[in-house]
Coordinates of C-alpha atoms in Angstrom, one line a residue:
Chain A
M4 CA 19.4 22.6 -11.9
P5 CA 16.7 25.2 -10.8
P6 CA 17.8 28.4 -10.2
V7 CA 18.9 29.2 -6.4
Q8 CA 15.9 31.1 -4.8
R9 CA 17.1 32.3 -1.4
V10 CA 20.6 33.1 0.1
I11 CA 22.0 30.3 2.2
G12 CA 21.4 30.2 5.6
V13 CA 18.2 32.1 5.5
R14 CA 15.1 30.2 6.0
V15 CA 11.5 31.0 6.1
A16 CA 9.4 29.4 8.6
G17 CA 6.6 27.6 6.9
C18 CA 8.5 28.3 3.7
V19 CA 6.2 27.6 0.5
A20 CA 7.1 24.4 -1.9
R21 CA 9.3 25.5 -4.7
R22 CA 7.0 24.3 -7.2
P23 CA 3.6 26.3 -7.5
V24 CA 1.2 23.4 -6.5
A25 CA 1.3 21.6 -3.6
F26 CA 2.4 17.9 -3.7
S27 CA 0.7 15.9 -6.0
Q28 CA 0.3 12.2 -6.5
M29 CA -2.5 10.4 -8.6
R30 CA -5.3 9.7 -5.9
F31 CA -8.5 8.0 -7.1
S32 CA -9.6 4.2 -6.6
S33 CA -10.5 2.7 -9.7
N34 CA -14.0 2.1 -8.1
T35 CA -16.3 3.3 -5.9
P36 CA -16.5 1.7 -2.7
P37 CA -19.2 -0.8 -2.2
T38 CA -22.0 0.3 0.3
Q39 CA -23.0 -2.0 3.1
G40 CA -26.0 -3.6 3.1
S41 CA -27.0 -2.6 -0.6
D42 CA -28.6 -5.1 -2.8
E43 CA -27.7 -3.7 -5.7
A44 CA -24.4 -4.9 -7.7
P45 CA -20.9 -3.5 -6.8
G46 CA -19.0 -1.0 -8.9
P47 CA -20.0 2.1 -10.7
K48 CA -23.8 2.6 -10.8
A49 CA -25.4 4.0 -14.4
G50 CA -24.5 7.7 -14.7
E51 CA -21.9 7.3 -12.0
S52 CA -18.4 8.0 -12.8
S53 CA -15.8 5.1 -11.5
L54 CA -13.2 7.2 -11.0
A55 CA -13.4 9.2 -7.7
R56 CA -11.3 12.5 -8.6
T57 CA -10.4 15.0 -5.8
E58 CA -9.5 17.5 -7.7
S59 CA -10.8 20.2 -10.4
A60 CA -9.8 19.2 -13.9
S61 CA -7.2 22.4 -14.0
E62 CA -5.8 21.0 -11.2
G63 CA -5.3 17.7 -12.7
M64 CA -3.8 19.2 -15.7
A65 CA -1.3 21.3 -13.8
K66 CA 0.0 18.6 -11.3
H67 CA -0.5 15.6 -13.7
Q68 CA 1.9 16.9 -16.0
P69 CA 5.6 14.9 -16.2
N70 CA 8.4 17.3 -15.1
Y71 CA 11.1 17.1 -17.7
H72 CA 13.4 19.2 -15.5
A73 CA 13.2 17.1 -12.3
A74 CA 16.0 16.0 -10.4
L75 CA 18.2 13.5 -11.7
D76 CA 20.6 10.9 -10.2
F77 CA 23.3 8.4 -11.3
R78 CA 20.9 5.8 -12.3
T79 CA 19.0 8.1 -15.0
S80 CA 19.4 6.1 -18.3
T81 CA 17.5 6.1 -21.7
F82 CA 15.1 3.6 -19.9
S83 CA 13.9 6.0 -17.3
P84 CA 10.4 7.5 -17.2
V85 CA 9.8 11.0 -16.6
P86 CA 8.5 11.8 -13.4
K87 CA 5.7 14.0 -12.6
H88 CA 6.8 15.0 -9.1
V89 CA 10.4 14.0 -7.2
M90 CA 10.1 14.2 -3.3
D91 CA 12.1 17.2 -2.0
G92 CA 11.2 17.2 1.6
S93 CA 8.7 20.4 1.6
E94 CA 5.5 18.7 1.2
S95 CA 3.5 19.3 4.1
D96 CA 1.0 16.2 3.5
V97 CA 3.8 13.7 4.0
S98 CA 4.7 12.7 7.5
V99 CA 8.4 11.6 6.9
P100 CA 9.9 12.3 3.3
A101 CA 11.5 9.1 3.2
A102 CA 12.2 9.0 -0.5
V103 CA 15.0 12.0 0.8
T104 CA 17.1 9.8 2.4
S105 CA 16.4 6.3 1.0
G106 CA 18.8 6.4 -1.4
A107 CA 16.2 4.7 -3.8
P108 CA 16.5 5.9 -7.6
I109 CA 14.4 8.9 -8.8
D110 CA 13.2 6.6 -11.4
L111 CA 11.1 4.8 -8.8
Q112 CA 9.4 8.0 -8.2
A113 CA 8.4 8.3 -11.9
R114 CA 6.8 4.8 -11.9
T115 CA 3.0 4.4 -11.1
V116 CA 2.4 1.6 -8.2
R117 CA -1.0 -0.3 -7.8
I118 CA -2.3 -1.3 -4.7
Y119 CA -5.1 -3.9 -4.7
Q120 CA -6.2 -7.1 -3.0
Q121 CA -5.8 -10.4 -4.6
A122 CA -8.7 -11.9 -6.1
K123 CA -10.3 -15.2 -4.7
N124 CA -9.4 -18.3 -6.9
A125 CA -12.6 -18.9 -8.4
M126 CA -11.9 -22.7 -8.3
Q127 CA -11.3 -23.0 -4.9
S128 CA -13.2 -21.4 -1.8
G129 CA -10.1 -20.3 0.4
A130 CA -10.0 -16.7 1.0
W131 CA -6.9 -16.1 2.8
H132 CA -5.5 -14.0 0.2
G133 CA -8.0 -11.1 0.4
N134 CA -7.0 -10.4 3.9
H135 CA -3.6 -8.4 3.0
W136 CA -3.2 -5.8 0.4
L137 CA -0.5 -6.2 -2.3
M138 CA 1.6 -3.3 -4.0
D139 CA 2.8 -3.9 -7.4
W140 CA 4.8 -1.8 -9.9
D141 CA 3.7 -0.9 -13.5
V142 CA 5.4 -2.1 -16.2
L143 CA 8.0 0.2 -17.8
S144 CA 7.1 1.5 -21.3
K145 CA 10.6 1.0 -22.5
G146 CA 13.2 -1.8 -21.7
H147 CA 10.2 -3.9 -20.0
R148 CA 11.2 -7.2 -21.6
W149 CA 13.2 -8.2 -24.9
E150 CA 14.6 -11.3 -25.7
N151 CA 18.6 -11.9 -25.6
P152 CA 20.3 -12.1 -28.9
L153 CA 22.4 -14.9 -28.3
I154 CA 20.2 -17.5 -26.7
G155 CA 16.4 -16.1 -26.6
W156 CA 16.1 -15.6 -23.0
Q157 CA 14.1 -13.1 -21.6
S158 CA 16.1 -9.8 -20.6
T159 CA 14.7 -6.8 -18.6
A160 CA 16.0 -3.3 -17.7
D161 CA 13.0 -3.2 -14.9
V162 CA 14.4 -3.4 -11.5
M163 CA 10.9 -3.9 -10.1
Q164 CA 9.4 -6.6 -12.4
G165 CA 9.3 -9.2 -9.6
E166 CA 8.8 -7.0 -6.7
R167 CA 5.6 -7.0 -4.4
M168 CA 5.1 -5.7 -1.2
E169 CA 2.9 -6.9 1.1
F170 CA 0.5 -4.6 3.8
K171 CA -2.0 -5.6 6.3
S172 CA -4.1 -2.4 5.4
K173 CA -5.1 -0.4 2.3
E174 CA -4.1 2.5 4.6
D175 CA -0.6 1.0 5.3
A176 CA 0.2 0.7 2.0
I177 CA -1.0 4.4 1.1
N178 CA 1.3 5.6 3.6
F179 CA 4.1 3.9 2.3
A180 CA 3.4 5.0 -1.2
N181 CA 3.3 8.7 0.0
K182 CA 6.5 8.4 2.3
Q183 CA 8.5 6.9 -0.6
G184 CA 7.3 9.5 -3.1
Y185 CA 5.6 6.9 -5.5
E186 CA 2.5 7.7 -7.7
Y187 CA -0.1 5.0 -6.7
F188 CA -4.0 4.2 -7.5
V189 CA -5.7 1.9 -5.5
Q190 CA -7.7 -0.8 -6.7
E191 CA -10.9 -1.9 -4.7
P192 CA -11.6 -5.5 -4.6
N193 CA -14.5 -6.7 -6.2
E194 CA -16.7 -7.6 -2.9
R195 CA -18.8 -10.9 -3.7
R196 CA -22.5 -10.0 -3.8
F197 CA -24.8 -13.0 -2.1
I198 CA -28.7 -12.6 -2.1
P199 CA -29.8 -14.5 0.7
K200 CA -32.5 -17.6 -0.6
A201 CA -35.0 -19.3 1.2
Y202 CA -36.9 -22.4 -0.1
A203 CA -40.0 -21.3 2.0
N204 CA -40.2 -18.0 -0.3
N205 CA -41.7 -19.8 -3.1
F206 CA -44.4 -20.8 -1.1
M207 CA -45.1 -17.5 0.8
Y208 CA -48.4 -16.0 0.3
S209 CA -49.3 -13.0 -1.4
P210 CA -52.7 -11.2 -1.8
K211 CA -51.9 -9.9 -5.2
K212 CA -51.4 -11.8 -8.3
L213 CA -48.0 -13.4 -8.3
K214 CA -45.6 -11.7 -10.8
I215 CA -43.3 -15.2 -11.0
V216 CA -45.0 -18.3 -10.3
R217 CA -42.5 -20.4 -8.7
T218 CA -44.5 -23.3 -8.2
K219 CA -46.3 -25.2 -10.6
Chain B
M30 CA 42.0 4.1 25.0
I31 CA 40.5 3.4 21.7
N32 CA 40.4 5.9 19.3
P33 CA 37.5 6.9 16.8
T34 CA 38.5 6.3 13.1
Y35 CA 39.6 9.7 11.6
L36 CA 36.7 12.1 10.6
A37 CA 34.0 9.7 12.6
Q38 CA 30.9 12.1 14.2
R39 CA 29.6 10.8 17.1
T40 CA 26.0 10.1 16.6
R41 CA 24.0 13.2 17.6
T42 CA 20.3 14.9 16.7
S43 CA 20.0 18.6 16.3
A44 CA 18.4 20.4 19.0
S45 CA 16.9 23.2 16.8
W46 CA 16.8 24.5 13.3
A47 CA 19.4 26.9 13.9
D48 CA 21.8 23.8 15.6
A49 CA 20.7 22.1 12.4
K50 CA 21.4 25.0 10.1
S51 CA 25.0 25.7 11.9
R52 CA 26.1 21.6 11.3
V53 CA 24.9 21.7 7.7
I54 CA 27.0 25.0 7.2
K55 CA 30.0 23.3 9.0
S56 CA 29.9 20.4 6.9
Y57 CA 29.5 22.2 3.6
R58 CA 32.4 24.3 4.7
D59 CA 34.7 20.9 5.1
W60 CA 33.7 19.5 1.5
L61 CA 34.7 22.7 0.1
R62 CA 37.6 23.1 2.0
A63 CA 38.5 19.4 1.0
A64 CA 38.0 19.7 -2.5
P65 CA 41.3 20.0 -4.1
E66 CA 42.6 17.3 -1.8
I67 CA 39.7 15.2 -3.4
Q68 CA 40.9 16.3 -6.7
S69 CA 44.5 15.3 -5.9
M70 CA 43.6 12.1 -4.4
Y71 CA 41.4 10.5 -7.2
T72 CA 43.4 12.1 -9.9
M73 CA 40.4 13.8 -11.2
N74 CA 40.6 15.5 -14.7
M75 CA 38.4 18.3 -13.9
P76 CA 39.1 21.8 -12.0
V77 CA 38.6 21.9 -8.7
P78 CA 35.4 24.3 -8.9
R79 CA 33.5 21.9 -11.1
I80 CA 33.9 19.8 -7.9
R81 CA 32.6 22.5 -5.5
T82 CA 29.7 23.3 -8.1
K83 CA 29.0 19.7 -7.4
I84 CA 29.2 19.8 -3.9
R85 CA 26.9 22.9 -3.8
Q86 CA 24.5 21.3 -6.1
E87 CA 24.0 17.8 -3.4
F88 CA 23.4 20.2 -0.7
E89 CA 21.0 22.4 -2.6
K90 CA 18.7 19.1 -3.8
N91 CA 18.0 19.1 -0.2
R92 CA 17.3 22.8 0.6
M93 CA 13.6 22.6 0.8
V94 CA 13.6 19.7 3.6
K95 CA 10.9 20.8 6.2
H96 CA 11.4 17.9 8.4
L97 CA 14.4 18.2 11.1
P98 CA 15.1 14.3 11.6
T99 CA 15.0 14.4 8.1
V100 CA 17.6 17.1 8.0
D101 CA 19.3 14.8 10.8
V102 CA 19.7 12.1 8.4
L103 CA 21.0 13.9 5.6
I104 CA 23.9 15.7 7.9
T105 CA 25.0 12.1 8.9
H106 CA 24.9 11.0 5.2
S107 CA 27.2 13.7 4.3
H108 CA 29.3 13.1 7.5
T109 CA 29.7 9.2 6.4
E110 CA 30.2 10.7 2.7
F111 CA 33.1 12.7 3.8
Q112 CA 34.7 10.4 5.9
E113 CA 34.8 7.7 3.2
T114 CA 36.3 10.2 0.4
M115 CA 38.9 11.8 2.7
N116 CA 39.9 8.2 4.2
F117 CA 40.3 7.3 0.8
W118 CA 38.0 4.0 1.0
K119 CA 36.3 5.0 -2.4
Q120 CA 37.6 4.7 -5.6
L121 CA 37.3 6.9 -8.5
N122 CA 34.6 5.4 -9.9
H123 CA 32.5 6.2 -6.4
V124 CA 33.3 9.4 -6.9
M125 CA 32.4 10.0 -10.5
K126 CA 29.0 8.6 -9.9
Y127 CA 27.9 12.0 -8.8
F128 CA 29.3 13.4 -11.8
R129 CA 27.5 10.8 -14.3
T130 CA 24.6 12.7 -15.3
E131 CA 27.2 15.6 -16.9
E132 CA 29.8 12.6 -18.1
E133 CA 27.2 9.9 -19.8
P134 CA 25.4 11.8 -22.4
T135 CA 22.4 8.7 -22.3
A136 CA 22.0 9.5 -18.6
R137 CA 19.3 12.1 -18.9
L138 CA 15.9 13.1 -18.8
P139 CA 14.2 14.0 -22.4
P140 CA 13.9 18.1 -22.6
N141 CA 10.3 17.9 -24.0
F142 CA 7.7 15.4 -25.0
I143 CA 8.5 15.4 -28.9
T144 CA 12.2 15.0 -28.3
G145 CA 11.7 11.9 -25.6
F146 CA 9.0 10.4 -28.6
L147 CA 11.7 10.6 -31.4
E148 CA 14.4 8.7 -29.1
G149 CA 11.7 6.4 -28.5
R150 CA 11.7 6.6 -25.0
N151 CA 7.6 6.0 -25.2

C-alpha cells in the first residue's frame, strides 16, 4: 500500500499525479497510415519504422515497466498479469475515469487490447466487415487454456477470451480503451491497392523507344 | 406515508469540491463508527482496528480522483455498500471479499520479475 502523502481534507487544486510520470499507455500504430492517392505499396517504406512512437526511449522505458506494487482487488490471482498502470482518477488526459467506478477487475487494466478492422474475406467480394472496428483482448500468458483432466475438455481461466467489442470508428474504440484504462494498440487495416488500367494504354504512341513492348 | 429504507440516501450531486469533501468525510465517519457493529454483526475474527484500516484503505484508493462526477459516483457506492452492510443484507463472504488480499496467499502480484518467473507466472 503506497504511503499517504497528504493529510486528510487537504486538496491541492491541480494536484500532480502520485506517480512521477503521466498516465501512460502503449500508443502506437502497427502500420503507418496509407497516404491518399499514392501509387506506392501500403505499409512501411524502406528505412521507415512501422511503429510510430510518440515518446522518447527513456520515457518509454520508464512508463512501460510493470508495476509490481499496483493496486489489488479481490479478483487478483496467480493468473493475474502485472499491470503497468492502474487508473486512479488522477489522469488529466482521460475525460471520464471509468475504470475507477466500473468495478471491473484490475486485471483488465493489465491486459493489452487490440483495436483492428476485420480483413475482407479473400474468397468473397463482400466488404461489410471492414466498416466497423473491433476490440479484442490479447491472450493470457498463463491460464489461457488447459485440458480438463477428467474428460479432456478445453478449460480456461481467461474471462475475456471470447469477448469482442464492436465500434463504429477507430476513435470510439480508442476513447473507450482510454476511459477503461486498457493498454491498447491499433492495428491499421491493410488498404487494398488498385492500379487503374486501360487496355488502350497498350497502344499508346511514344516518341522514344518503348521499354516494354506490349504488343507484338 | 412511505418511509425510505433505513440508511437510504437521496440521490444528489455535489455542488462543489468542498461539498464533495464534506460528503466523503461524513461517509467515512459513518463507516468508522459502524466498524464495531460490523464486527459483531458478521462475527468477524479480526479486531476492530483492522476493519477500520481496511475502510481507510478503500477511501485512500480513490483519493487522487480529479473528476467531480466520478467522486459523486464513488460516494454513492460508499452509501450503497454502507446500507447493504448495516442492514445485514450481505453475508460474511461478501464482507470478507475486501480482505481477500490479506487472507488468501495466492491473491497477490509477485514482488519482482524473478519471483514471478520462478513461480511460473510468465
